Tab-separated table of C-alpha atoms in Angstrom:
chain	number	residue	atom	x	y	z
A	1	MET	CA	3.620	41.296	-20.055
A	2	SER	CA	3.080	38.416	-17.736
A	3	THR	CA	-0.053	37.379	-15.938
A	4	GLU	CA	-0.214	35.403	-12.755
A	5	VAL	CA	-2.821	32.749	-12.256
A	6	LYS	CA	-3.685	32.699	-8.590
A	7	SER	CA	-5.350	30.050	-6.525
A	8	PRO	CA	-9.001	31.031	-5.966
A	9	ILE	CA	-9.515	28.902	-2.865
A	10	PRO	CA	-7.350	27.088	-0.336
A	11	GLY	CA	-6.791	23.483	-1.330
A	12	LYS	CA	-4.443	20.882	-2.681
A	13	ILE	CA	-3.005	20.702	-6.190
A	14	VAL	CA	-4.083	17.413	-7.702
A	15	GLU	CA	-2.964	17.694	-11.264
A	16	ILE	CA	-1.071	20.172	-13.413
A	17	LEU	CA	-2.288	19.978	-16.975
A	18	VAL	CA	0.323	22.187	-18.664
A	19	ASN	CA	4.104	22.297	-18.999
A	20	VAL	CA	6.449	25.253	-19.143
A	21	GLY	CA	6.462	26.597	-22.693
A	22	ASP	CA	2.949	25.438	-23.553
A	23	GLN	CA	0.624	27.819	-25.299
A	24	VAL	CA	-2.683	28.230	-23.509
A	25	ALA	CA	-5.841	29.990	-24.497
A	26	GLU	CA	-7.867	32.089	-22.111
A	27	ASP	CA	-10.227	30.048	-19.946
A	28	GLU	CA	-8.340	26.856	-20.619
A	29	GLU	CA	-8.223	24.396	-17.759
A	30	ILE	CA	-4.650	24.361	-16.517
A	31	ILE	CA	-4.731	22.967	-13.001
A	32	VAL	CA	-7.004	20.712	-11.030
A	33	MET	CA	-7.127	21.374	-7.330
A	34	GLU	CA	-8.980	19.687	-4.558
A	35	ALA	CA	-10.830	21.618	-1.874
A	36	MET	CA	-13.402	20.257	0.528
A	37	LYS	CA	-12.997	16.818	-1.039
A	38	MET	CA	-14.123	18.178	-4.376
A	39	LYS	CA	-12.026	18.551	-7.498
A	40	ASN	CA	-12.083	22.029	-8.952
A	41	PRO	CA	-10.636	23.164	-12.250
A	42	VAL	CA	-8.544	26.316	-12.344
A	43	TYR	CA	-8.712	28.198	-15.639
A	44	SER	CA	-6.094	30.417	-17.190
A	45	THR	CA	-6.847	34.081	-16.846
A	46	ALA	CA	-5.274	35.094	-20.139
A	47	ALA	CA	-3.912	33.636	-23.331
A	48	GLY	CA	-0.148	33.166	-23.587
A	49	SER	CA	2.647	30.750	-23.012
A	50	VAL	CA	3.402	29.171	-19.668
A	51	GLN	CA	6.499	30.888	-18.234
A	52	GLU	CA	6.702	29.271	-14.875
A	53	ILE	CA	4.820	26.769	-12.774
A	54	LYS	CA	5.173	27.664	-9.122
A	55	VAL	CA	3.540	24.664	-7.503
A	56	LYS	CA	3.956	20.903	-7.473
A	57	GLU	CA	1.317	18.221	-7.591
A	58	GLY	CA	0.222	17.298	-4.088
A	59	GLU	CA	1.140	20.701	-2.662
A	60	GLU	CA	-1.213	22.505	-0.296
A	61	VAL	CA	-1.867	26.076	-1.368
A	62	ASN	CA	-3.649	29.053	0.137
A	63	GLU	CA	-5.983	31.357	-1.680
A	64	ASP	CA	-4.264	34.079	-3.723
A	65	GLN	CA	-1.071	32.049	-3.959
A	66	VAL	CA	0.473	32.288	-7.415
A	67	LEU	CA	0.190	28.988	-9.259
A	68	VAL	CA	1.341	29.674	-12.786
A	69	VAL	CA	2.919	32.636	-14.537
A	70	LEU	CA	1.751	33.220	-18.093
A	71	GLY	CA	3.489	35.445	-20.583
B	1	MET	CA	-47.330	-41.671	7.860
B	2	GLU	CA	-47.701	-40.555	4.220
B	3	ASP	CA	-50.114	-37.931	5.364
B	4	ALA	CA	-47.613	-36.510	7.784
B	5	ILE	CA	-44.884	-36.337	5.160
B	6	ILE	CA	-47.159	-34.512	2.713
B	7	LYS	CA	-48.200	-32.040	5.382
B	8	GLY	CA	-44.611	-31.512	6.295
B	9	LEU	CA	-43.673	-30.837	2.697
B	10	LEU	CA	-46.627	-28.498	2.296
B	11	GLY	CA	-45.249	-26.543	5.198
B	12	LEU	CA	-42.350	-25.605	2.976
B	13	THR	CA	-44.660	-24.040	0.412
B	14	VAL	CA	-46.643	-21.845	2.789
B	15	GLY	CA	-44.421	-18.893	2.060
B	16	PHE	CA	-45.054	-19.168	-1.667
B	17	GLN	CA	-48.789	-19.480	-1.093
B	18	HIS	CA	-48.813	-16.265	0.918
B	19	LEU	CA	-46.748	-14.530	-1.698
B	20	LEU	CA	-49.423	-15.353	-4.258
B	21	ILE	CA	-52.169	-14.086	-1.983
B	22	ASP	CA	-50.706	-10.639	-1.411
B	23	TRP	CA	-49.122	-9.146	-4.508
B	24	ARG	CA	-48.077	-6.054	-2.569
B	25	ASN	CA	-45.313	-7.989	-0.863
B	26	VAL	CA	-43.976	-9.020	-4.253
B	27	ILE	CA	-43.927	-5.409	-5.376
B	28	MET	CA	-42.074	-4.333	-2.265
B	29	ILE	CA	-39.478	-7.070	-2.666
B	30	LEU	CA	-38.900	-5.668	-6.134
B	31	VAL	CA	-38.724	-2.143	-4.723
B	32	GLY	CA	-36.113	-3.355	-2.255
B	33	GLY	CA	-34.201	-4.794	-5.181
B	34	VAL	CA	-34.371	-1.481	-7.027
B	35	LEU	CA	-33.077	0.408	-3.979
B	36	ILE	CA	-30.138	-1.978	-3.714
B	37	TRP	CA	-29.493	-1.634	-7.438
B	38	LEU	CA	-29.512	2.162	-7.150
B	39	GLY	CA	-27.030	1.936	-4.319
B	40	ILE	CA	-24.637	-0.426	-6.051
B	41	LYS	CA	-24.879	0.492	-9.718
B	42	LYS	CA	-25.731	4.151	-9.503
B	43	ASP	CA	-23.618	4.826	-6.420
B	44	CYS	CA	-26.549	6.700	-4.971
B	45	GLU	CA	-26.125	6.790	-1.163
B	46	PRO	CA	-25.126	3.118	-0.994
B	47	LEU	CA	-24.500	3.323	2.744
B	48	LEU	CA	-28.179	3.917	3.264
B	49	LEU	CA	-29.920	2.355	0.319
B	50	LEU	CA	-28.229	-1.005	0.748
B	51	PRO	CA	-29.483	-1.690	4.271
B	52	ILE	CA	-32.842	-0.058	3.492
B	53	GLY	CA	-33.323	-2.204	0.415
B	54	PHE	CA	-32.294	-5.373	2.211
B	55	GLY	CA	-34.521	-4.562	5.160
B	56	CYS	CA	-37.377	-3.996	2.760
B	57	ILE	CA	-36.855	-7.439	1.242
B	58	LEU	CA	-36.557	-9.079	4.659
B	59	VAL	CA	-39.792	-7.672	5.967
B	60	ASN	CA	-41.822	-8.430	2.875
B	61	ILE	CA	-41.115	-12.126	2.822
B	62	PRO	CA	-44.419	-13.535	4.024
B	63	LEU	CA	-44.537	-14.868	7.565
B	64	SER	CA	-41.161	-13.277	8.229
B	65	GLU	CA	-40.989	-12.464	11.868
B	66	VAL	CA	-38.275	-9.828	11.762
B	67	MET	CA	-40.721	-7.058	12.627
B	68	MET	CA	-43.020	-9.139	14.858
B	69	LYS	CA	-42.768	-8.881	18.605
B	70	ASP	CA	-39.253	-9.982	19.570
B	71	GLY	CA	-38.210	-10.162	15.911
B	72	PHE	CA	-34.591	-9.091	15.622
B	73	ILE	CA	-35.259	-5.905	13.711
B	74	ARG	CA	-38.236	-5.055	15.902
B	75	ILE	CA	-35.873	-5.122	18.867
B	76	ILE	CA	-33.489	-2.728	17.127
B	77	TYR	CA	-36.425	-0.572	16.031
B	78	ASP	CA	-37.884	-0.329	19.516
B	79	ALA	CA	-34.513	0.448	21.001
B	80	GLY	CA	-33.323	3.001	18.470
B	81	ILE	CA	-36.082	4.476	16.329
B	82	ASP	CA	-38.993	4.383	18.730
B	83	THR	CA	-36.819	6.093	21.318
B	84	GLU	CA	-35.391	8.563	18.739
B	85	LEU	CA	-31.954	7.438	19.832
B	86	PHE	CA	-30.427	6.592	16.428
B	87	PRO	CA	-30.909	9.933	14.720
B	88	LEU	CA	-29.374	11.634	17.733
B	89	LEU	CA	-26.327	9.374	17.693
B	90	ILE	CA	-25.897	10.182	14.009
B	91	PHE	CA	-26.040	13.848	14.883
B	92	ILE	CA	-23.066	13.566	17.210
B	93	GLY	CA	-21.163	12.190	14.239
B	94	ILE	CA	-22.367	14.968	11.935
B	95	GLY	CA	-21.282	17.563	14.469
B	96	ALA	CA	-17.887	15.917	14.709
B	97	MET	CA	-17.510	15.992	10.935
B	98	THR	CA	-18.596	19.551	10.296
B	99	ASP	CA	-16.246	22.501	10.269
B	100	PHE	CA	-18.194	25.624	11.085
B	101	GLY	CA	-15.176	27.776	10.228
B	102	PRO	CA	-16.599	29.159	6.954
B	103	VAL	CA	-19.803	30.238	8.723
B	104	LEU	CA	-17.935	31.776	11.615
B	105	ALA	CA	-15.795	33.723	9.178
B	106	ARG	CA	-18.890	35.137	7.503
B	107	PRO	CA	-21.884	34.915	9.828
B	108	SER	CA	-24.257	36.496	7.323
B	109	THR	CA	-24.275	33.296	5.248
B	110	PHE	CA	-25.930	31.697	8.244
B	111	LEU	CA	-29.160	33.442	7.315
B	112	LEU	CA	-29.257	31.569	4.024
B	113	GLY	CA	-29.477	28.454	6.139
B	114	ALA	CA	-32.789	29.763	7.424
B	115	ALA	CA	-34.250	30.547	4.011
B	116	GLY	CA	-33.355	27.059	2.872
B	117	GLN	CA	-35.811	25.690	5.416
B	118	PHE	CA	-38.851	27.625	4.296
B	119	GLY	CA	-39.888	24.774	2.050
B	120	ILE	CA	-40.695	22.833	5.230
B	121	PHE	CA	-43.397	25.223	6.234
B	122	LEU	CA	-44.815	25.789	2.762
B	123	THR	CA	-45.081	22.050	2.251
B	124	LEU	CA	-46.681	21.665	5.652
B	125	LEU	CA	-49.384	24.071	4.562
B	126	LEU	CA	-49.887	22.170	1.332
B	127	ALA	CA	-50.108	18.828	3.102
B	128	LEU	CA	-52.755	20.235	5.429
B	129	ALA	CA	-54.685	21.529	2.436
B	130	LEU	CA	-54.582	18.042	0.940
B	131	GLY	CA	-56.234	16.742	4.077
B	132	PHE	CA	-53.360	15.147	5.962
B	133	PRO	CA	-53.791	15.223	9.745
B	134	LYS	CA	-51.699	17.858	11.525
B	135	LEU	CA	-48.930	15.651	12.833
B	136	GLU	CA	-48.554	13.776	9.570
B	137	ALA	CA	-48.407	17.074	7.708
B	138	ILE	CA	-45.569	18.161	9.963
B	139	SER	CA	-43.649	14.990	9.279
B	140	ILE	CA	-44.129	15.456	5.542
B	141	GLY	CA	-43.010	19.062	5.705
B	142	ILE	CA	-39.860	18.044	7.553
B	143	ILE	CA	-38.690	16.204	4.429
B	144	GLY	CA	-37.887	19.741	3.321
B	145	ALA	CA	-35.244	19.906	6.025
B	146	CYS	CA	-33.340	17.769	3.543
B	147	ASP	CA	-31.878	16.037	6.482
B	148	GLY	CA	-32.424	12.321	7.073
B	149	PRO	CA	-31.882	12.163	10.832
B	150	THR	CA	-34.056	15.216	11.526
B	151	ALA	CA	-36.870	13.792	9.426
B	152	ILE	CA	-36.618	10.432	11.184
B	153	TYR	CA	-36.500	12.077	14.588
B	154	VAL	CA	-39.630	14.143	14.060
B	155	THR	CA	-41.575	11.480	12.187
B	156	SER	CA	-40.881	8.680	14.634
B	157	LYS	CA	-42.140	10.978	17.355
B	158	PHE	CA	-45.372	12.105	15.735
B	159	ALA	CA	-46.334	9.930	12.816
B	160	PRO	CA	-44.480	6.610	12.924
B	161	GLN	CA	-47.026	5.143	10.494
B	162	ILE	CA	-45.513	7.139	7.620
B	163	LEU	CA	-41.884	6.798	8.718
B	164	GLY	CA	-40.986	4.546	5.792
B	165	ALA	CA	-42.251	6.931	3.139
B	166	VAL	CA	-40.845	10.038	4.795
B	167	SER	CA	-37.357	8.690	5.324
B	168	VAL	CA	-37.118	7.116	1.902
B	169	ALA	CA	-38.175	10.450	0.425
B	170	ALA	CA	-35.721	12.380	2.584
B	171	TYR	CA	-32.746	10.210	1.730
B	172	SER	CA	-33.452	9.706	-1.940
B	173	TYR	CA	-34.055	13.396	-2.581
B	174	MET	CA	-30.886	14.271	-0.711
B	175	ALA	CA	-29.076	12.093	-3.199
B	176	LEU	CA	-30.933	13.807	-6.019
B	177	VAL	CA	-29.970	17.321	-4.953
B	178	PRO	CA	-27.441	17.659	-7.809
B	179	VAL	CA	-30.250	16.922	-10.266
B	180	ILE	CA	-33.083	18.853	-8.647
B	181	GLN	CA	-31.326	22.114	-7.873
B	182	PRO	CA	-29.535	23.366	-11.007
B	183	PRO	CA	-32.623	23.978	-13.190
B	184	ILE	CA	-34.327	25.898	-10.388
B	185	MET	CA	-31.180	27.927	-9.761
B	186	LYS	CA	-30.956	28.815	-13.412
B	187	LEU	CA	-34.616	29.676	-13.744
B	188	LEU	CA	-34.627	32.096	-10.845
B	189	THR	CA	-31.496	34.100	-11.541
B	190	THR	CA	-30.382	36.398	-14.304
B	191	LYS	CA	-27.143	35.820	-16.154
B	192	LYS	CA	-25.597	38.820	-14.477
B	193	GLU	CA	-26.496	37.563	-11.029
B	194	ARG	CA	-25.067	34.138	-11.733
B	195	GLU	CA	-21.815	35.660	-12.893
B	196	THR	CA	-21.269	37.706	-9.756
B	197	ILE	CA	-17.807	36.982	-8.476
B	198	MET	CA	-17.409	36.497	-4.769
B	199	GLU	CA	-13.802	36.783	-3.697
B	200	TYR	CA	-12.754	34.452	-0.987
B	201	LYS	CA	-10.546	35.912	1.686
B	202	ALA	CA	-9.751	33.431	4.377
B	203	LYS	CA	-10.583	35.034	7.647
B	204	PRO	CA	-9.001	32.889	10.281
B	205	VAL	CA	-11.151	32.265	13.294
B	206	SER	CA	-9.656	32.033	16.743
B	207	LYS	CA	-9.803	28.803	18.633
B	208	THR	CA	-11.704	30.421	21.475
B	209	THR	CA	-14.453	31.403	19.056
B	210	LYS	CA	-14.621	27.937	17.614
B	211	LEU	CA	-14.834	26.451	21.090
B	212	LEU	CA	-17.397	28.866	22.449
B	213	PHE	CA	-19.600	28.658	19.375
B	214	PRO	CA	-21.131	25.213	20.038
B	215	LEU	CA	-21.595	25.993	23.721
B	216	VAL	CA	-23.315	29.327	23.205
B	217	ILE	CA	-25.483	28.039	20.352
B	218	THR	CA	-26.609	25.107	22.489
B	219	VAL	CA	-27.609	27.337	25.370
B	220	ILE	CA	-29.369	29.980	23.272
B	221	GLY	CA	-31.028	27.469	20.953
B	222	GLY	CA	-32.060	25.352	23.913
B	223	LEU	CA	-33.653	28.320	25.615
B	224	ILE	CA	-35.600	29.260	22.485
B	225	ALA	CA	-36.729	25.765	21.631
B	226	PRO	CA	-36.205	23.356	24.513
B	227	LYS	CA	-38.107	20.601	22.726
B	228	GLY	CA	-35.505	20.494	20.022
B	229	LEU	CA	-32.550	20.512	22.372
B	230	PRO	CA	-31.696	16.836	21.788
B	231	LEU	CA	-31.141	17.576	18.086
B	232	LEU	CA	-29.158	20.754	18.588
B	233	GLY	CA	-27.348	19.462	21.654
B	234	THR	CA	-25.999	16.333	19.975
B	235	ILE	CA	-24.756	18.096	16.848
B	236	MET	CA	-23.032	20.710	19.022
B	237	LEU	CA	-21.587	18.092	21.343
B	238	GLY	CA	-19.967	16.448	18.347
B	239	ASN	CA	-18.626	19.763	17.131
B	240	PHE	CA	-17.383	20.748	20.558
B	241	MET	CA	-15.435	17.521	20.839
B	242	ARG	CA	-13.957	18.155	17.410
B	243	GLU	CA	-12.874	21.688	18.140
B	244	SER	CA	-11.589	20.939	21.611
B	245	GLY	CA	-8.891	18.804	20.026
B	246	VAL	CA	-8.283	16.888	23.226
B	247	VAL	CA	-10.684	13.984	22.767
B	248	GLU	CA	-9.662	12.843	19.346
B	249	ARG	CA	-10.585	9.264	20.164
B	250	LEU	CA	-14.144	10.223	20.993
B	251	THR	CA	-14.438	12.423	17.926
B	252	LYS	CA	-13.131	9.665	15.682
B	253	ALA	CA	-15.451	7.125	17.278
B	254	SER	CA	-18.469	9.397	16.809
B	255	GLU	CA	-17.806	10.152	13.197
B	256	ASN	CA	-16.701	6.660	12.220
B	257	GLU	CA	-17.560	3.673	14.384
B	258	ILE	CA	-20.701	4.933	16.088
B	259	ALA	CA	-22.057	6.613	12.971
B	260	ASN	CA	-21.371	3.514	10.874
B	261	VAL	CA	-23.019	1.091	13.262
B	262	VAL	CA	-26.030	3.334	13.696
B	263	THR	CA	-26.342	3.902	9.950
B	264	LEU	CA	-26.571	0.152	9.431
B	265	PHE	CA	-29.251	-0.288	12.097
B	266	LEU	CA	-31.115	2.799	10.976
B	267	GLY	CA	-31.204	1.662	7.367
B	268	LEU	CA	-32.409	-1.816	8.275
B	269	CYS	CA	-35.171	-0.418	10.461
B	270	ILE	CA	-36.307	2.044	7.823
B	271	GLY	CA	-36.397	-0.708	5.230
B	272	CYS	CA	-38.488	-2.788	7.577
B	273	THR	CA	-41.128	-0.089	7.883
B	274	MET	CA	-41.858	-0.598	4.191
B	275	VAL	CA	-44.270	-3.489	4.601
B	276	GLY	CA	-46.228	-4.011	1.390
B	277	PRO	CA	-49.827	-3.671	2.556
B	278	ALA	CA	-49.043	-0.582	4.616
B	279	PHE	CA	-46.700	1.052	2.116
B	280	ILE	CA	-48.453	0.589	-1.208
B	281	LYS	CA	-51.069	3.272	-0.945
B	282	ALA	CA	-51.878	6.399	-2.868
B	283	GLN	CA	-50.845	8.259	0.286
B	284	THR	CA	-47.233	7.119	-0.064
B	285	LEU	CA	-47.039	8.529	-3.568
B	286	ILE	CA	-48.475	11.830	-2.372
B	287	ILE	CA	-45.896	11.943	0.411
B	288	LEU	CA	-43.105	11.299	-2.089
B	289	ALA	CA	-44.457	14.034	-4.354
B	290	LEU	CA	-44.803	16.525	-1.510
B	291	GLY	CA	-41.294	15.746	-0.335
B	292	PHE	CA	-39.980	16.482	-3.786
B	293	LEU	CA	-41.845	19.751	-3.795
B	294	ALA	CA	-40.471	20.600	-0.365
B	295	ILE	CA	-36.892	20.418	-1.594
B	296	CYS	CA	-37.716	22.441	-4.704
B	297	LEU	CA	-39.347	25.094	-2.528
B	298	ASP	CA	-36.282	25.143	-0.260
B	299	THR	CA	-34.134	25.904	-3.267
B	300	VAL	CA	-36.535	28.565	-4.498
B	301	CYS	CA	-36.637	30.296	-1.109
B	302	GLY	CA	-32.875	30.012	-0.682
B	303	VAL	CA	-32.094	31.543	-4.056
B	304	CYS	CA	-34.693	34.287	-3.582
B	305	PHE	CA	-33.200	35.093	-0.201
B	306	GLY	CA	-29.830	35.200	-1.881
B	307	LYS	CA	-31.254	37.768	-4.284
B	308	ILE	CA	-32.503	39.855	-1.389
B	309	MET	CA	-29.068	39.686	0.215
B	310	ARG	CA	-27.559	40.710	-3.082
B	311	VAL	CA	-29.668	43.840	-3.123
B	312	VAL	CA	-28.983	44.618	0.533
B	313	THR	CA	-25.226	44.222	0.159
B	314	GLY	CA	-25.149	46.205	-3.063
B	315	GLY	CA	-24.445	43.322	-5.419
B	316	LYS	CA	-21.720	41.547	-3.483
B	317	ILE	CA	-23.567	38.281	-3.003
B	318	ASN	CA	-24.097	35.761	-5.740
B	319	PRO	CA	-27.654	34.481	-5.243
B	320	LEU	CA	-26.624	31.002	-6.315
B	321	ILE	CA	-25.136	30.361	-2.882
B	322	GLY	CA	-28.671	30.588	-1.503
B	323	ALA	CA	-29.303	27.152	-2.945
B	324	ALA	CA	-26.668	25.792	-0.570
B	325	GLY	CA	-28.744	26.832	2.430
B	326	ILE	CA	-30.186	23.353	2.730
B	327	SER	CA	-28.889	20.659	4.951
B	328	ALA	CA	-27.613	18.214	2.344
B	329	PHE	CA	-23.945	18.573	3.215
B	330	PRO	CA	-21.752	18.937	1.259
B	331	MET	CA	-23.733	18.079	-1.898
B	332	ALA	CA	-25.527	21.397	-2.053
B	333	ALA	CA	-22.324	23.396	-1.742
B	334	ARG	CA	-20.720	21.340	-4.498
B	335	VAL	CA	-23.687	21.919	-6.766
B	336	VAL	CA	-23.375	25.659	-6.229
B	337	GLN	CA	-19.643	25.597	-6.932
B	338	LYS	CA	-20.180	23.644	-10.136
B	339	GLU	CA	-22.976	25.862	-11.352
B	340	GLY	CA	-21.142	29.056	-10.479
B	341	LEU	CA	-18.071	27.921	-12.390
B	342	LYS	CA	-20.217	26.997	-15.360
B	343	TYR	CA	-21.380	30.567	-15.790
B	344	ASN	CA	-18.160	32.314	-14.922
B	345	LYS	CA	-14.794	30.639	-14.991
B	346	ARG	CA	-13.341	32.994	-12.420
B	347	ASN	CA	-16.041	32.277	-9.929
B	348	TYR	CA	-15.287	29.997	-7.029
B	349	LEU	CA	-18.281	29.978	-4.761
B	350	LEU	CA	-17.238	26.860	-2.893
B	351	MET	CA	-16.203	28.395	0.407
B	352	HIS	CA	-19.181	30.724	0.583
B	353	ALA	CA	-21.497	27.888	-0.326
B	354	MET	CA	-19.898	25.775	2.396
B	355	GLY	CA	-20.801	28.506	4.851
B	356	ALA	CA	-24.399	28.572	3.703
B	357	ASN	CA	-24.445	24.786	3.705
B	358	ALA	CA	-23.208	24.538	7.284
B	359	GLY	CA	-25.776	27.185	8.138
B	360	GLY	CA	-28.365	24.983	6.473
B	361	GLN	CA	-27.372	22.081	8.665
B	362	ILE	CA	-27.936	24.063	11.792
B	363	GLY	CA	-30.923	25.711	10.122
B	364	SER	CA	-32.714	22.429	9.583
B	365	VAL	CA	-32.174	21.433	13.178
B	366	ILE	CA	-33.328	24.834	14.384
B	367	ALA	CA	-36.368	24.729	12.109
B	368	ALA	CA	-37.351	21.355	13.529
B	369	ALA	CA	-36.744	22.568	17.061
B	370	ILE	CA	-38.781	25.726	16.462
B	371	MET	CA	-41.571	23.628	15.022
B	372	LEU	CA	-41.646	21.452	18.137
B	373	ALA	CA	-41.581	24.525	20.350
B	374	ILE	CA	-44.519	26.090	18.498
B	375	LEU	CA	-46.469	22.845	18.604
B	376	ALA	CA	-45.883	22.601	22.322
B	377	GLY	CA	-46.854	26.239	22.715
B	378	MET	CA	-50.111	25.693	20.858
B	379	GLY	CA	-50.826	22.613	22.903
B	380	VAL	CA	-50.927	20.263	19.935
B	381	ILE	CA	-48.343	17.973	21.476
C	1	MET	CA	-57.241	22.385	22.321
C	2	GLN	CA	-58.531	21.902	18.803
C	3	MET	CA	-58.230	24.382	16.002
C	4	ASP	CA	-58.999	24.111	12.342
C	5	ASN	CA	-56.282	23.076	9.976
C	6	PHE	CA	-56.150	26.434	8.254
C	7	THR	CA	-55.395	28.448	11.387
C	8	PHE	CA	-52.925	25.788	12.399
C	9	GLY	CA	-51.162	25.855	9.066
C	10	ILE	CA	-50.884	29.610	8.881
C	11	THR	CA	-49.653	29.824	12.460
C	12	MET	CA	-47.001	27.232	11.772
C	13	LEU	CA	-45.985	29.007	8.601
C	14	LEU	CA	-45.609	32.418	10.177
C	15	CYS	CA	-44.167	31.404	13.535
C	16	GLY	CA	-42.020	28.723	11.970
C	17	MET	CA	-40.439	30.809	9.239
C	18	GLY	CA	-40.170	33.850	11.460
C	19	GLY	CA	-38.818	31.865	14.374
C	20	THR	CA	-36.225	30.082	12.292
C	21	LEU	CA	-35.041	33.275	10.665
C	22	VAL	CA	-34.895	35.234	13.906
C	23	THR	CA	-33.130	32.425	15.738
C	24	LEU	CA	-30.492	32.073	13.070
C	25	TRP	CA	-30.142	35.833	12.906
C	26	ILE	CA	-29.549	35.989	16.661
C	27	MET	CA	-27.017	33.210	16.289
C	28	SER	CA	-25.229	35.024	13.488
C	29	LEU	CA	-25.051	38.090	15.710
C	30	ILE	CA	-23.565	35.962	18.455
C	31	MET	CA	-21.003	34.589	16.036
C	32	GLU	CA	-20.150	38.089	14.922
C	33	ALA	CA	-19.719	39.102	18.546
C	34	LEU	CA	-17.602	36.058	19.334
C	35	GLY	CA	-15.408	36.832	16.373
C	36	ARG	CA	-14.876	40.337	17.660
C	37	LEU	CA	-14.375	39.416	21.296
C	38	PHE	CA	-11.814	36.786	20.463
C	39	PRO	CA	-10.081	37.902	17.309
C	40	TYR	CA	-7.663	35.561	15.654
C	41	LYS	CA	-4.109	36.094	16.729
C	42	PRO	CA	-1.514	35.262	14.103
C	43	GLU	CA	0.786	33.567	16.589
C	44	GLU	CA	-1.921	31.067	17.381
C	45	LYS	CA	-0.999	27.686	16.013
C	46	LYS	CA	-3.046	26.653	13.023
C	47	GLU	CA	-4.942	23.624	14.181
C	48	LYS	CA	-5.660	20.794	11.846
């Protein structure tokens, strides 16, 4: 079963802290995004391995956009 | 001949002699140094603290004529602070910088911007109880607007003698918002309240709305509180230029060049109001303490109002965003975001807090305007 | 006109807090109305 981690707010992806295949725990910081000139961590919503990363660093995203797929 | 040379040389030591006579100048030169140090080393509002600190040093060198008649800072002071011009010019810049989109998308957060101003009035009451004269009490209360230009505007109008203390308090506490607010926010809310998730759904706002907003607010606000129209009018002018999108050069100039130049002059002038003998008084300490209290009370009222809104909306509002209802933009909103995330890792309050924060900016201006209108109505001014 | 500090303080407190709240409330109503009168149309270009 896969889980999607969605962007909580509109902003820009600053840093992606995981690679495809990595194991992540729940509530682990996986992405740093910038909104309103402030850096915000995005946490994983479940434990699992990273299946797919759907964004690139520097990309502008909207809220609810899928960032990472966990499985 | 020898006599003349000795007298001439003695002339060079007059400054030192005066410094020994009045120790308060020495203290203030040190205070100026501390302000500069805070700005440089602690990165605490350097744009303001640097000129303030330097101004403070300038004016406390004995026999310095910078604030005497025709002294160079006196000229700037008379032109910009005495006339209330500088804070208004800053406001055009603030208006040009602020995006009222988040508030327009969710107008109810605007009300939090009102609750965040209640500290002004509570502190005013306290200052009166401590025996401050009416107009000074008002200027002390206005520190609770958490808004430098508003505080300077009101104080230079009614109680210029305490301008130094009030503006130093206003600016330094604004910088301290990230330290002052979190404990109060934690104390006043339950764990469950703090963990309330507020989903953010971008609700796009039409350009017409964004354009009409500053115009309508200016007219309505001006009708309610004409005395405060300069404050409201300038912030809305800046915002109108921003949203119109056709005068980019003017918008850029307001938020960069004009704001920068004025900030420099403003800081210098404020620093120069901190003359040792007039500044080192028990009264200054009381003003600083009351100002601190004002910002704490703002936070308390904001969070409590957030709790009321939570009840009214059936638990949809996280009361933490109430703390963002003050004017310190965007510090307060960032504090709320950070705190919210600390208690629940799925909770991104940033956009809601930005709404409350923008509401707080208008709120502080409105509160000041209302205050002036009431004062005029009562015949005090 | 002179009045004692207590009356003055209480008046400021009540009128000030009430006035601020009511004014902002009116403004939020106006914003709500503006939002309804001129709803966002998707074809509108996103300005930035």
